[in-house]
Structure formats: C-alpha cells, structure tokens
Short mmCIF file of C-alpha atoms and ligand atoms in Angstrom, two decimals:
data_model
loop_
_atom_site.label_atom_id
_atom_site.label_comp_id
_atom_site.label_asym_id
_atom_site.label_seq_id
_atom_site.Cartn_x
_atom_site.Cartn_y
_atom_site.Cartn_z
CA VAL A 1 -9.06 -12.16 25.56
CA LEU A 2 -6.81 -10.30 23.00
CA GLU A 3 -7.72 -6.85 21.63
CA LEU A 4 -5.87 -4.60 19.25
CA GLU A 5 -6.91 -0.96 18.49
CA GLY A 6 -5.48 1.14 15.82
CA VAL A 7 -2.29 -0.70 15.87
CA SER A 8 0.28 0.44 13.40
CA LYS A 9 3.90 -0.55 13.00
CA VAL A 10 6.50 1.04 10.87
CA TYR A 11 10.05 -0.23 10.40
CA GLY A 12 12.62 2.16 9.37
CA HIS A 13 12.34 5.83 8.48
CA GLY A 14 12.11 8.27 6.00
CA GLU A 15 12.18 6.90 2.56
CA ALA A 16 13.30 3.37 3.82
CA ALA A 17 10.14 3.43 6.07
CA VAL A 18 7.91 0.21 5.76
CA ALA A 19 4.51 0.28 7.11
CA ALA A 20 4.16 -3.44 8.15
CA LEU A 21 0.72 -2.82 9.90
CA ASP A 22 -1.39 0.18 9.23
CA GLY A 23 -4.59 0.80 11.46
CA ILE A 24 -5.14 -2.80 12.72
CA ASP A 25 -8.44 -3.24 14.87
CA LEU A 26 -8.85 -6.84 15.99
CA GLU A 27 -10.71 -8.77 18.82
CA LEU A 28 -10.55 -12.45 19.92
CA ALA A 29 -12.79 -13.89 22.41
CA ARG A 30 -12.34 -17.02 24.76
CA GLY A 31 -12.83 -20.30 22.71
CA GLU A 32 -12.48 -18.76 19.18
CA LEU A 33 -10.17 -19.79 16.41
CA LEU A 34 -9.55 -17.02 14.18
CA VAL A 35 -7.22 -17.44 11.10
CA ILE A 36 -5.65 -14.47 9.06
CA MET A 37 -4.55 -15.07 5.84
CA GLY A 38 -2.58 -12.84 3.28
CA PRO A 39 0.29 -12.79 0.70
CA SER A 40 3.91 -13.09 1.62
CA GLY A 41 5.10 -9.72 3.15
CA SER A 42 1.65 -8.34 4.07
CA GLY A 43 2.16 -8.24 7.88
CA LYS A 44 1.26 -11.65 9.39
CA THR A 45 4.26 -12.37 11.36
CA THR A 46 4.33 -8.57 12.49
CA LEU A 47 0.87 -8.65 13.80
CA LEU A 48 1.52 -11.78 15.77
CA GLN A 49 4.58 -10.24 17.29
CA VAL A 50 2.72 -7.33 18.54
CA ALA A 51 -0.29 -9.29 19.61
CA GLY A 52 2.09 -11.52 21.71
CA ALA A 53 4.05 -8.58 23.26
CA LEU A 54 7.33 -9.48 21.58
CA SER A 55 7.35 -6.18 19.69
CA SER A 56 5.79 -2.82 20.37
CA PRO A 57 3.44 -1.12 17.95
CA THR A 58 4.34 2.34 16.59
CA SER A 59 0.80 3.45 17.72
CA GLY A 60 -2.19 1.96 18.93
CA THR A 61 -3.01 -0.23 22.08
CA VAL A 62 -2.92 -3.90 22.66
CA ARG A 63 -4.73 -5.52 25.46
CA VAL A 64 -4.61 -9.05 26.66
CA ASP A 65 -7.39 -10.12 29.25
CA GLY A 66 -8.30 -6.10 29.32
CA ASP A 67 -4.75 -5.21 30.42
CA ARG A 68 -2.76 -2.82 28.27
CA ILE A 69 0.41 -4.04 27.71
CA ASP A 70 2.15 -0.94 27.18
CA ARG A 71 1.27 0.09 30.68
CA MET A 72 2.95 -3.26 32.01
CA SER A 73 6.38 -3.28 33.56
CA ARG A 74 9.18 -5.51 31.98
CA ARG A 75 8.46 -8.26 34.59
CA GLU A 76 4.66 -8.33 33.98
CA VAL A 77 5.31 -8.50 30.17
CA ALA A 78 7.72 -11.69 30.92
CA ARG A 79 5.03 -13.26 33.28
CA LEU A 80 2.31 -12.53 30.69
CA ARG A 81 4.23 -14.43 27.93
CA ALA A 82 5.46 -17.06 30.19
CA GLU A 83 1.96 -17.94 31.56
CA ARG A 84 -0.70 -16.61 29.06
CA ILE A 85 0.72 -16.61 25.70
CA GLY A 86 1.85 -19.60 23.77
CA PHE A 87 3.78 -18.60 20.46
CA VAL A 88 4.66 -20.80 17.44
CA PHE A 89 7.61 -19.12 15.60
CA GLN A 90 7.46 -19.19 11.62
CA ALA A 91 11.13 -20.17 11.99
CA PHE A 92 10.60 -22.42 15.02
CA ASN A 93 13.34 -20.98 17.32
CA LEU A 94 14.28 -24.00 18.98
CA LEU A 95 17.59 -24.44 21.07
CA SER A 96 19.92 -26.52 19.20
CA ASN A 97 21.86 -27.80 21.94
CA LEU A 98 18.98 -29.41 23.78
CA SER A 99 16.85 -32.47 23.01
CA ALA A 100 13.20 -32.02 21.62
CA GLU A 101 11.84 -32.82 24.98
CA SER A 102 14.08 -30.21 26.80
CA ASN A 103 13.05 -27.66 24.44
CA VAL A 104 9.38 -28.38 25.17
CA ARG A 105 10.10 -28.41 29.01
CA LEU A 106 12.02 -25.29 28.91
CA PRO A 107 8.86 -22.80 29.36
CA THR A 108 7.61 -24.79 32.35
CA MET A 109 10.73 -23.61 34.23
CA LEU A 110 9.59 -20.31 33.98
CA LEU A 111 6.46 -21.04 36.24
CA PRO A 112 6.13 -21.12 40.02
CA ARG A 113 6.78 -24.54 40.90
CA ARG A 114 3.21 -25.38 42.25
CA ARG A 115 1.80 -24.31 39.04
CA ARG A 116 4.11 -26.31 36.81
CA PRO A 117 2.43 -28.98 34.49
CA ASP A 118 2.97 -32.57 35.34
CA ASP A 119 6.62 -33.75 34.47
CA ARG A 120 5.12 -36.03 31.66
CA ARG A 121 3.43 -33.36 30.15
CA PRO A 122 6.20 -32.51 27.34
CA ARG A 123 6.36 -36.10 26.33
CA GLU A 124 2.53 -36.31 25.99
CA LEU A 125 2.42 -33.19 23.69
CA LEU A 126 5.17 -34.55 21.54
CA GLU A 127 3.35 -38.11 21.39
CA GLU A 128 -0.03 -36.09 20.58
CA LEU A 129 1.88 -34.56 17.57
CA GLY A 130 3.35 -37.61 16.30
CA VAL A 131 6.93 -36.91 17.30
CA GLY A 132 7.24 -38.95 20.49
CA ASN A 133 9.95 -41.01 19.02
CA ARG A 134 12.02 -38.13 18.45
CA ALA A 135 12.07 -36.95 22.05
CA ARG A 136 15.87 -37.32 22.73
CA HIS A 137 16.80 -35.98 19.25
CA ARG A 138 18.13 -32.36 19.07
CA PRO A 139 16.67 -30.23 16.52
CA GLY A 140 19.42 -30.59 14.10
CA GLN A 141 18.54 -34.21 14.00
CA LEU A 142 15.11 -33.63 13.10
CA SER A 143 13.13 -33.16 10.00
CA GLY A 144 11.69 -29.67 9.19
CA GLY A 145 8.14 -30.66 9.84
CA GLN A 146 9.28 -32.68 12.92
CA GLN A 147 10.97 -29.26 14.23
CA GLN A 148 7.69 -27.40 13.49
CA ARG A 149 5.80 -29.78 15.58
CA VAL A 150 8.24 -29.78 18.59
CA ALA A 151 7.80 -25.87 18.42
CA LEU A 152 3.92 -26.34 18.65
CA ALA A 153 4.48 -28.58 21.42
CA ARG A 154 6.57 -25.99 23.29
CA ALA A 155 4.02 -23.45 22.77
CA LEU A 156 1.30 -25.50 24.37
CA VAL A 157 3.26 -26.98 27.39
CA ASN A 158 2.25 -24.28 29.97
CA ASP A 159 -1.58 -24.51 28.97
CA PRO A 160 -1.70 -20.73 27.87
CA ALA A 161 -5.15 -19.11 27.23
CA LEU A 162 -3.95 -17.29 23.91
CA ILE A 163 -2.15 -19.42 21.37
CA LEU A 164 -0.57 -17.27 18.65
CA ALA A 165 0.66 -19.55 15.55
CA ASP A 166 2.80 -18.36 12.75
CA GLU A 167 2.37 -20.54 9.80
CA PRO A 168 2.14 -23.84 12.00
CA THR A 169 1.65 -26.30 8.98
CA GLY A 170 3.88 -24.61 6.55
CA ASN A 171 6.36 -27.65 6.73
CA LEU A 172 3.85 -30.57 6.90
CA ASP A 173 2.26 -32.74 4.67
CA SER A 174 -1.73 -33.18 4.53
CA ARG A 175 -1.89 -35.61 7.36
CA SER A 176 0.24 -34.10 9.77
CA GLY A 177 -1.27 -30.79 9.02
CA GLU A 178 -4.71 -31.92 9.80
CA GLN A 179 -3.50 -33.51 13.18
CA VAL A 180 -1.89 -30.10 14.17
CA LEU A 181 -5.08 -28.37 13.00
CA GLU A 182 -7.47 -31.05 14.92
CA LEU A 183 -5.32 -30.18 18.25
CA LEU A 184 -5.65 -26.43 17.65
CA GLU A 185 -9.33 -26.63 17.17
CA ARG A 186 -9.62 -28.61 20.37
CA MET A 187 -7.65 -26.02 22.33
CA ALA A 188 -10.25 -23.61 21.21
CA ARG A 189 -13.79 -25.67 21.25
CA ALA A 190 -12.99 -27.95 24.28
CA ARG A 191 -10.65 -26.28 26.25
CA GLY A 192 -11.79 -22.64 25.77
CA LYS A 193 -8.41 -21.11 24.45
CA SER A 194 -8.03 -18.14 22.03
CA VAL A 195 -6.45 -19.47 19.09
CA LEU A 196 -5.07 -16.88 16.42
CA ILE A 197 -3.29 -18.83 13.30
CA VAL A 198 -1.63 -16.91 10.49
CA THR A 199 -1.19 -18.92 7.40
CA HIS A 200 -1.17 -19.35 3.45
CA ASP A 201 -2.72 -22.71 3.98
CA GLU A 202 -6.29 -22.31 2.62
CA ARG A 203 -7.33 -25.95 4.14
CA ILE A 204 -6.90 -24.39 7.64
CA ALA A 205 -9.51 -21.44 6.65
CA GLY A 206 -12.06 -24.11 6.54
CA GLN A 207 -11.96 -25.11 10.01
CA ALA A 208 -11.98 -21.54 11.38
CA ASP A 209 -14.59 -19.58 13.19
CA ARG A 210 -13.64 -16.48 11.45
CA VAL A 211 -11.11 -15.88 8.58
CA LEU A 212 -9.54 -12.38 7.88
CA TRP A 213 -7.57 -11.05 5.11
CA LEU A 214 -4.33 -9.03 5.67
CA GLN A 215 -3.07 -7.02 2.86
CA ASP A 216 -0.14 -4.41 2.86
CA GLY A 217 -0.66 -4.23 6.58
CA ARG A 218 -4.30 -3.69 6.44
CA LEU A 219 -7.23 -5.96 7.60
CA GLY A 220 -10.40 -7.09 5.80
CA ARG A 221 -12.92 -9.74 4.55
CA PRO A 222 -11.51 -12.51 2.38
CA GLY A 223 -11.96 -12.04 -1.11
CA GLY A 224 -8.60 -11.75 -2.41
CA PRO A 225 -6.48 -8.98 -3.38
CA GLY A 226 -8.21 -5.54 -3.40
CA GLY A 227 -11.05 -7.72 -2.22
CA ALA A 228 -13.84 -7.91 0.09
CA VAL B 1 22.73 -35.05 -15.11
CA LEU B 2 21.99 -36.54 -11.78
CA GLU B 3 21.88 -40.45 -10.84
CA LEU B 4 21.47 -42.20 -7.62
CA GLU B 5 22.09 -45.95 -7.39
CA GLY B 6 21.20 -48.00 -4.28
CA VAL B 7 21.52 -45.03 -2.13
CA SER B 8 20.85 -45.53 1.84
CA LYS B 9 21.46 -43.22 4.60
CA VAL B 10 21.30 -44.31 8.08
CA TYR B 11 21.65 -42.13 11.23
CA GLY B 12 22.84 -43.25 14.45
CA HIS B 13 23.65 -46.87 15.39
CA GLY B 14 22.21 -49.84 17.21
CA GLU B 15 18.85 -49.18 18.69
CA ALA B 16 18.86 -45.61 17.83
CA ALA B 17 19.53 -46.09 14.24
CA VAL B 18 17.17 -44.14 11.93
CA ALA B 19 17.26 -45.29 8.17
CA ALA B 20 16.34 -42.02 6.54
CA LEU B 21 16.82 -43.45 3.02
CA ASP B 22 16.54 -46.73 1.98
CA GLY B 23 17.86 -48.22 -1.35
CA ILE B 24 17.02 -45.28 -3.57
CA ASP B 25 17.55 -45.30 -7.26
CA LEU B 26 16.88 -42.31 -9.26
CA GLU B 27 17.60 -40.70 -12.50
CA LEU B 28 17.29 -37.01 -13.72
CA ALA B 29 17.75 -35.82 -17.09
CA ARG B 30 18.70 -32.68 -18.64
CA GLY B 31 15.58 -30.31 -19.01
CA GLU B 32 13.52 -32.34 -16.73
CA LEU B 33 11.43 -31.15 -13.58
CA LEU B 34 11.13 -33.75 -11.29
CA VAL B 35 8.79 -33.52 -8.14
CA ILE B 36 9.15 -35.66 -5.00
CA MET B 37 6.43 -35.69 -2.42
CA GLY B 38 6.13 -37.34 0.91
CA PRO B 39 4.99 -37.18 4.65
CA SER B 40 7.19 -35.26 7.04
CA GLY B 41 10.05 -37.39 8.23
CA SER B 42 9.88 -39.41 5.09
CA GLY B 43 13.41 -38.59 3.75
CA LYS B 44 13.15 -35.71 1.35
CA THR B 45 15.60 -33.37 2.84
CA THR B 46 18.14 -36.07 3.40
CA LEU B 47 17.62 -37.23 -0.39
CA LEU B 48 18.55 -33.63 -1.44
CA GLN B 49 21.43 -33.33 0.87
CA VAL B 50 22.84 -36.53 -0.60
CA ALA B 51 22.15 -35.66 -4.07
CA GLY B 52 23.66 -32.14 -3.66
CA ALA B 53 27.06 -33.84 -2.23
CA LEU B 54 26.32 -32.23 1.17
CA SER B 55 25.99 -35.31 2.78
CA SER B 56 27.38 -38.93 1.94
CA PRO B 57 25.14 -41.87 1.82
CA THR B 58 26.09 -44.83 4.05
CA SER B 59 25.97 -46.93 1.11
CA GLY B 60 25.17 -46.77 -2.74
CA THR B 61 26.65 -44.17 -5.21
CA VAL B 62 25.85 -40.59 -6.46
CA ARG B 63 26.82 -39.33 -10.24
CA VAL B 64 26.59 -35.78 -11.34
CA ASP B 65 27.27 -35.67 -15.10
CA GLY B 66 28.39 -39.29 -14.92
CA ASP B 67 31.20 -38.46 -12.23
CA ARG B 68 30.96 -40.53 -8.76
CA ILE B 69 30.97 -37.95 -6.09
CA ASP B 70 32.60 -40.49 -3.59
CA ARG B 71 35.69 -40.46 -6.31
CA MET B 72 36.19 -36.85 -6.12
CA SER B 73 38.68 -34.86 -3.95
CA ARG B 74 37.43 -32.40 -1.49
CA ARG B 75 38.36 -29.66 -3.93
CA GLU B 76 36.42 -31.11 -6.95
CA VAL B 77 33.36 -31.51 -4.62
CA ALA B 78 33.59 -28.03 -3.72
CA ARG B 79 33.97 -26.77 -7.17
CA LEU B 80 30.80 -28.85 -8.26
CA ARG B 81 28.73 -27.40 -5.56
CA ALA B 82 29.78 -24.02 -6.51
CA GLU B 83 29.42 -24.11 -10.24
CA ARG B 84 26.98 -27.08 -11.14
CA ILE B 85 24.62 -27.23 -8.35
CA GLY B 86 21.99 -24.53 -6.90
CA PHE B 87 20.62 -25.76 -3.62
CA VAL B 88 17.72 -24.03 -1.63
CA PHE B 89 17.60 -24.94 1.93
CA GLN B 90 14.14 -25.89 3.70
CA ALA B 91 15.47 -23.30 6.45
CA PHE B 92 16.92 -20.79 3.94
CA ASN B 93 20.48 -20.54 5.59
CA LEU B 94 21.10 -17.13 4.82
CA LEU B 95 23.68 -15.00 6.29
CA SER B 96 22.19 -12.70 8.85
CA ASN B 97 24.62 -9.95 8.75
CA LEU B 98 24.59 -9.37 5.08
CA SER B 99 21.81 -7.67 2.67
CA ALA B 100 19.63 -9.77 0.69
CA GLU B 101 21.64 -8.80 -2.59
CA SER B 102 24.97 -9.63 -0.63
CA ASN B 103 23.82 -12.93 0.22
CA VAL B 104 22.62 -13.61 -3.37
CA ARG B 105 26.20 -12.40 -4.77
CA LEU B 106 28.22 -14.39 -2.43
CA PRO B 107 28.24 -17.72 -4.48
CA THR B 108 29.44 -15.73 -7.46
CA MET B 109 32.73 -15.05 -5.60
CA LEU B 110 33.40 -18.75 -5.77
CA LEU B 111 33.66 -18.92 -9.51
CA PRO B 112 36.74 -17.79 -11.58
CA ARG B 113 36.60 -14.07 -12.48
CA ARG B 114 36.01 -14.82 -16.23
CA ARG B 115 32.90 -17.04 -15.40
CA ARG B 116 31.06 -14.78 -13.00
CA PRO B 117 27.67 -13.54 -14.00
CA ASP B 118 27.14 -9.88 -14.63
CA ASP B 119 27.10 -7.71 -11.75
CA ARG B 120 23.27 -6.87 -11.99
CA ARG B 121 22.39 -10.54 -11.92
CA PRO B 122 21.71 -10.80 -8.05
CA ARG B 123 19.39 -7.60 -8.47
CA GLU B 124 17.55 -9.12 -11.54
CA LEU B 125 16.80 -12.45 -9.84
CA LEU B 126 15.36 -10.58 -6.78
CA GLU B 127 13.02 -8.44 -8.92
CA GLU B 128 11.96 -11.44 -10.91
CA LEU B 129 10.95 -13.02 -7.66
CA GLY B 130 9.30 -9.93 -6.54
CA VAL B 131 11.58 -9.06 -3.77
CA GLY B 132 13.63 -6.48 -5.53
CA ASN B 133 12.38 -3.60 -3.27
CA ARG B 134 14.10 -5.68 -0.45
CA ALA B 135 17.38 -6.08 -1.57
CA ARG B 136 19.24 -3.90 0.78
CA HIS B 137 17.34 -5.33 3.79
CA ARG B 138 19.13 -7.98 5.67
CA PRO B 139 17.32 -11.40 6.36
CA GLY B 140 16.30 -10.48 9.95
CA GLN B 141 14.04 -7.56 8.24
CA LEU B 142 12.35 -9.85 5.76
CA SER B 143 9.52 -11.87 6.06
CA GLY B 144 9.51 -15.66 5.93
CA GLY B 145 8.35 -15.78 2.26
CA GLN B 146 10.69 -13.30 1.45
CA GLN B 147 13.59 -14.91 2.77
CA GLN B 148 12.62 -18.03 1.07
CA ARG B 149 12.80 -16.10 -2.26
CA VAL B 150 16.11 -14.73 -1.65
CA ALA B 151 17.35 -18.14 -0.82
CA LEU B 152 15.98 -19.28 -4.17
CA ALA B 153 17.75 -16.35 -5.91
CA ARG B 154 20.92 -17.19 -4.44
CA ALA B 155 20.62 -20.79 -5.65
CA LEU B 156 20.36 -19.80 -9.26
CA VAL B 157 22.68 -16.69 -9.46
CA ASN B 158 25.83 -19.28 -10.78
CA ASP B 159 23.22 -20.57 -13.55
CA PRO B 160 23.69 -24.22 -12.29
CA ALA B 161 22.94 -27.24 -14.31
CA LEU B 162 21.37 -28.98 -11.52
CA ILE B 163 18.84 -27.18 -9.08
CA LEU B 164 17.72 -28.94 -6.10
CA ALA B 165 14.90 -27.06 -3.95
CA ASP B 166 13.64 -28.03 -0.56
CA GLU B 167 10.13 -26.85 -0.17
CA PRO B 168 10.62 -23.70 -2.21
CA THR B 169 7.04 -22.37 -1.54
CA GLY B 170 6.56 -23.36 2.06
CA ASN B 171 6.45 -20.03 3.27
CA LEU B 172 4.67 -18.34 0.22
CA ASP B 173 0.95 -17.56 -0.76
CA SER B 174 -0.65 -18.89 -3.87
CA ARG B 175 0.41 -16.31 -6.09
CA SER B 176 4.12 -16.00 -4.88
CA GLY B 177 4.10 -19.77 -5.19
CA GLU B 178 2.99 -19.69 -8.74
CA GLN B 179 5.81 -17.25 -9.69
CA VAL B 180 8.41 -19.34 -7.97
CA LEU B 181 7.00 -22.28 -9.82
CA GLU B 182 7.08 -20.72 -13.46
CA LEU B 183 10.45 -19.61 -12.81
CA LEU B 184 11.79 -23.35 -11.80
CA GLU B 185 9.67 -24.66 -14.76
CA ARG B 186 11.27 -21.98 -17.30
CA MET B 187 14.87 -23.22 -15.92
CA ALA B 188 13.85 -26.70 -16.94
CA ARG B 189 12.02 -26.05 -20.09
CA ALA B 190 13.52 -23.16 -21.68
CA ARG B 191 17.11 -23.29 -20.19
CA GLY B 192 17.64 -27.05 -20.02
CA LYS B 193 18.43 -27.22 -16.30
CA SER B 194 17.58 -30.36 -14.24
CA VAL B 195 15.16 -29.36 -11.28
CA LEU B 196 14.45 -31.63 -8.60
CA ILE B 197 11.83 -30.17 -6.08
CA VAL B 198 10.87 -31.87 -2.91
CA THR B 199 7.57 -30.66 -1.35
CA HIS B 200 4.19 -31.22 0.39
CA ASP B 201 2.61 -28.66 -1.80
CA GLU B 202 0.15 -30.66 -4.32
CA ARG B 203 -0.12 -27.87 -6.65
CA ILE B 204 3.59 -28.03 -7.55
CA ALA B 205 3.11 -31.68 -8.56
CA GLY B 206 0.63 -30.64 -11.44
CA GLN B 207 3.31 -28.85 -13.20
CA ALA B 208 6.06 -31.71 -13.06
CA ASP B 209 7.15 -33.83 -15.82
CA ARG B 210 7.24 -36.56 -13.17
CA VAL B 211 6.12 -36.99 -9.77
CA LEU B 212 7.32 -39.65 -7.27
CA TRP B 213 6.40 -40.58 -3.77
CA LEU B 214 8.82 -40.84 -0.72
CA GLN B 215 7.63 -42.82 2.20
CA ASP B 216 9.96 -44.22 5.20
CA GLY B 217 12.94 -43.56 2.91
CA ARG B 218 11.68 -45.55 -0.14
CA LEU B 219 10.85 -44.21 -3.26
CA GLY B 220 7.73 -45.42 -5.53
CA ARG B 221 4.80 -44.01 -7.45
CA PRO B 222 2.17 -41.72 -5.83
CA GLY B 223 -0.86 -43.43 -4.50
CA GLY B 224 -0.54 -42.22 -0.80
CA PRO B 225 0.80 -44.17 1.79
CA GLY B 226 1.28 -48.04 1.16
CA GLY B 227 0.40 -46.96 -2.39
CA ALA B 228 0.91 -47.40 -5.98
N1 ATP C 301 21.08 -36.02 12.06
C1 ATP C 301 20.23 -36.92 12.14
N2 ATP C 301 20.24 -37.83 13.27
C2 ATP C 301 19.37 -38.82 13.43
N3 ATP C 301 18.02 -38.67 12.86
C3 ATP C 301 18.00 -37.50 11.77
C4 ATP C 301 19.15 -36.83 11.35
N4 ATP C 301 18.79 -36.03 10.45
C5 ATP C 301 17.40 -36.41 10.09
N5 ATP C 301 16.94 -37.59 10.96
C6 ATP C 301 15.70 -38.12 10.67
O1 ATP C 301 15.61 -38.70 9.36
C7 ATP C 301 14.34 -38.60 9.02
C8 ATP C 301 14.43 -38.19 7.50
O2 ATP C 301 14.44 -36.56 7.81
P1 ATP C 301 14.24 -35.54 6.59
O3 ATP C 301 14.58 -34.20 7.15
O4 ATP C 301 15.13 -36.09 5.59
O5 ATP C 301 12.70 -35.60 6.19
P2 ATP C 301 11.75 -34.80 5.49
O6 ATP C 301 11.17 -35.74 4.64
O7 ATP C 301 12.65 -33.84 4.99
O8 ATP C 301 10.72 -34.06 6.46
P3 ATP C 301 9.91 -32.85 6.44
O9 ATP C 301 8.98 -32.96 5.52
O10 ATP C 301 9.44 -32.57 7.86
O11 ATP C 301 10.92 -31.71 6.22
C9 ATP C 301 13.37 -37.94 10.02
O12 ATP C 301 12.70 -39.09 10.59
C10 ATP C 301 14.55 -37.35 11.06
O13 ATP C 301 14.21 -37.44 12.33
N1 ATP C 302 12.96 -5.34 10.73
C1 ATP C 302 12.47 -4.91 9.73
N2 ATP C 302 12.84 -3.86 9.14
C2 ATP C 302 12.20 -3.32 8.01
N3 ATP C 302 11.16 -4.05 7.40
C3 ATP C 302 10.80 -5.19 7.99
C4 ATP C 302 11.40 -5.67 9.12
N4 ATP C 302 10.72 -6.70 9.60
C5 ATP C 302 9.76 -6.95 8.61
N5 ATP C 302 9.85 -5.99 7.52
C6 ATP C 302 8.97 -5.99 6.52
O1 ATP C 302 7.65 -5.83 6.92
C7 ATP C 302 6.73 -6.36 5.94
C8 ATP C 302 5.80 -7.41 6.70
O2 ATP C 302 6.63 -8.43 7.20
P1 ATP C 302 6.06 -9.79 7.95
O3 ATP C 302 7.07 -10.66 8.51
O4 ATP C 302 5.13 -9.50 8.90
O5 ATP C 302 5.31 -10.46 6.64
P2 ATP C 302 4.45 -11.87 6.60
O6 ATP C 302 3.15 -11.59 6.09
O7 ATP C 302 4.51 -12.55 7.84
O8 ATP C 302 5.10 -12.73 5.32
P3 ATP C 302 5.41 -14.25 5.16
O9 ATP C 302 4.23 -14.75 4.77
O10 ATP C 302 6.28 -14.06 3.90
O11 ATP C 302 5.92 -14.71 6.14
C9 ATP C 302 7.71 -7.20 4.85
O12 ATP C 302 7.53 -6.32 3.79
C10 ATP C 302 8.86 -7.14 5.47
O13 ATP C 302 9.88 -6.83 4.54
MG1 MG C 303 5.71 -14.31 8.35
MG1 MG C 304 12.80 -31.45 5.08
#
C-alpha cells in the first residue's frame, strides 16, 4: 500500500542544510500497523509528510498502491489525499471558526456525492473517541486532548486505506490513549487499513505488528541510540 | 507564592455550561515542584490559565506572593506576567515569523532595561535544552519537540519566580523529556522557584515533591478515577 525507496529530504542549502531524512526504505502492507519511534528532531514528521504526499522528497520515490506520487498530476495527488490517505497532524491543524463536527465533516465534501459517508459518520466517530459531547464546540473551546481526538476523527471520516498519525496520543492520558490505540488497531486488523504511527509513546509500540527506530533521518531496528 | 482559594471556572451558560474547575484550593511554596495529573478534559489547562492570570475565575481568589490578582490594575497584571510568571503553553504559542532565539528574547523587552537578562541568555537557554543549533530557525522549520523546548526557554528567560508548565514533555522522547524535567527540578531545588507542572506523563510524577489528581475540575490525591 505504501512504499518508500531511497527517500531523502534535505532542508536548506550549503552550511545551513539539514538532512531530515537520509535514504529511507520502507514498505507497509494492507492490514499492517507499523510504529516508528525516535528522538525529537529525528525526522518522524518529515517522514510522514513525504509518505502522505504533503511534501516532496529531495530524492527517492514514494508509491501508494503501486503508483508513483511524483508522476501524478496535482489533481491526482489532491484526490489521493482526499480519498486514500487520512492524516493526523502533530499540531492538529483544525479550523478555529468551525465546530468540531464541521471540522470532521469537511473532508467528506471533497468526495463525489455518491461516495460520501453517511451524514451521521462525523458524529459517530467523535462519540467513539469520547468527544461526542463536544461536537458543537469550536477548537478554541476544547482541551488539547479533545482537539487531538477531533483531528483523528477527521482523518478517519473518508474511510481511507492509509492512515498516517503523527503523535496521536501526545496530549492524552493513559485511558484516552488506549481508546485511540484500540481504534487504530481495529482499523488495521478488522478493516484492513494500513496504519503508520510515529510516536514517542512506548506503550503504543507494544501493540504494533512492527516497530522501527528513526535516528538522524535513518531507519533501523529498535535498540536505542546507536542501536540495533 | 501561589494560592488558589475556592476557585471555580464555568464556560458557557444554561444547558451548555461546562464547569471546567470546581472549588479548587491550592498552595504552592517557594522551591516546591508540584505536579498535577488528570484525564484529558479534566481542567488542567484551565487551572494553569487561572493561576497565571491569563483567565479570570468565575468565583474564588488567586494570590501571587500574597497579592490578589482580581484587585490589580491591568497594568499590574501585565507586569506580574512579564516579571514574575513564566508560562509554557500546551500549544507553544510561538510567533511564526520570528526565529527561535528572537521568540525567546521577546519577553525580555517587557522588562525595564536595567533588569533585563544578559544578551546571551536566550542562546544559553536554548543550548541547555538541546536546541541551540536551531536558534536561527523559525518555528515552522522546527520539529514539534524542538518548538516545545523553545517555548520552555521563552518561559524561563526573565527568571520568573513562578513557572507554570502545560504538558512540557508531551512532544518529547524520554531523553529530551528527562533533560526538561532536570532543568525544571533545578529551578525549584537550586534556584528556589515555584514550579507547577500539569501533565499526563507519569514519569514526571516520580520527581515531584507533591502530586495531585484533577478529575472533572476537582482536586484530590492520586488514586485514579474516583480515587483516594
Ligand atoms: N472556551 C471554552 N468554552 C467551553 N468549554 C471549554 C472552553 N475551554 C475549555 N473548555 C472545556 O473545559 C474542560 C477543561 O478543559 P482543559 O483545557 O482545562 O482540560 P485539560 O485537562 O487541559 O485537557 P487536556 O489534557 O486534553 O489538555 C474541557 O472539557 C473543555 O472542553
Ligand atoms: N522547513 C524546515 N527547514 C529546516 N529544517 C527543518 C524544517 N522542517 C524540519 N526541519 C528540521 O528537520 C529535522 C526533523 O524534523 P521533524 O519535524 O521531522 O522531527 P520529528 O522527529 O517529528 O521531531 P519531534 O519528535 O520533535 O516532533 C529537525 O531537526 C528540524 O529542525
Ligand atoms: Mg514531529
Ligand atoms: Mg490541556
């Protein structure tokens, strides 16, 4: 479902250049839950942005369902992101002037009418994540963890095949964090989604099919810094 | 240094009313590190905003160094926040068009010239937090955890007597999280600051002088939901 080959990402040039990703090879199958962990600044967010077609790699290729992203037209990339990828941002990126429910409903407007989910779907997802009673609040009226769960609901509403989640439990207590993880697990096991989570939360690692370690833009086996 | 008495905070009215805080009594002494934990939505951020004079309670009183905040003029409150309180926001609240170093330096401009810290202080704090090599980057060019550490540096730059930190390690791996905690501990033990941390991170609780549990806007002893 997702394939990265020789992916590198360099920010800036000359002396100020930062190699955020350095030769990444990665494959993610249907129904698989992959967790990538690593220190702050190791490239986790960058990896997810490249995987989700939000950012172009400096070199290497990204394929979703076998199609190379760099060979797609702008319009095809937009459709890919609207229909096949669900993205949970580290900073949530909710629209502050819309209610939680409207924020979750927004991506459904990008689908052709016949393919839109049921009108109750946004509400159902919010309830499943324990924030159903905040559906009419705007993000500024929500706690950090409530906003995080609204962002997850929004990522799931179009029933995407590929779910990319950046620190989905960073603002949650153990119990809410478990609920989020159970939902993501169900997406992989029961619904056949491919789920890629980047996180610092070691508890999440315990539930994954596979755990990889990212350090200084390079991918390896867990074992801590310098490790495998 | 900080005293809350009978503090309540209600958002909205009538049916939509949310009691974010409900009768909070709290005292924090010099050199003390207090950690408050609780589920998402329990009122941690609200508690910190009221303690830091960013938000007025619906009832009850807040005192800093014995002075009632509600009896201060706008100007006195502004001085209090600039000179005596350092606040780390859950969402960082950095200015996107300024470099990390400029973001950290900004609060120093609010002090009378003779009381401003050394011109190198912003850089030193960033280095102490492991982000010295990102001093010239803007927030948009920083990882989540790097932004979080810049926000902490900014809260500390005016050497405030009271430090209020909202989830200061939420975006950090264990190692960076430990560094942050060590720094906050030193502020309390070695420098006599009063430090109030709200968090989900149980590792932090281990280092505190005192740990309290917040649930549905009420404060108690840890013991989990319904606990103690
Ligand atoms: N402006 C507002 N209007 C209405 N309700 C609000 C507003 N701000 C916060 N709330 C509600 O008050 C409650 C407490 O919010 P608060 O942000 O203090 O929680 P928190 O403990 O910090 O949560 P988290 O751990 O998720 O950050 C939440 O249920 C939230 O929805
Ligand atoms: N636009 C940019 N320009 C320059 N450097 C950047 C830019 N964006 C990110 N970086 C750098 O690239 C590196 C990787 O950033 P990234 O956000 O992917 O890290 P991360 O693993 O997600 O960190 P965290 O766990 O703190 O969120 C960091 O050192 C960061 O400073
Ligand atoms: Mg990140
Ligand atoms: Mg909060």
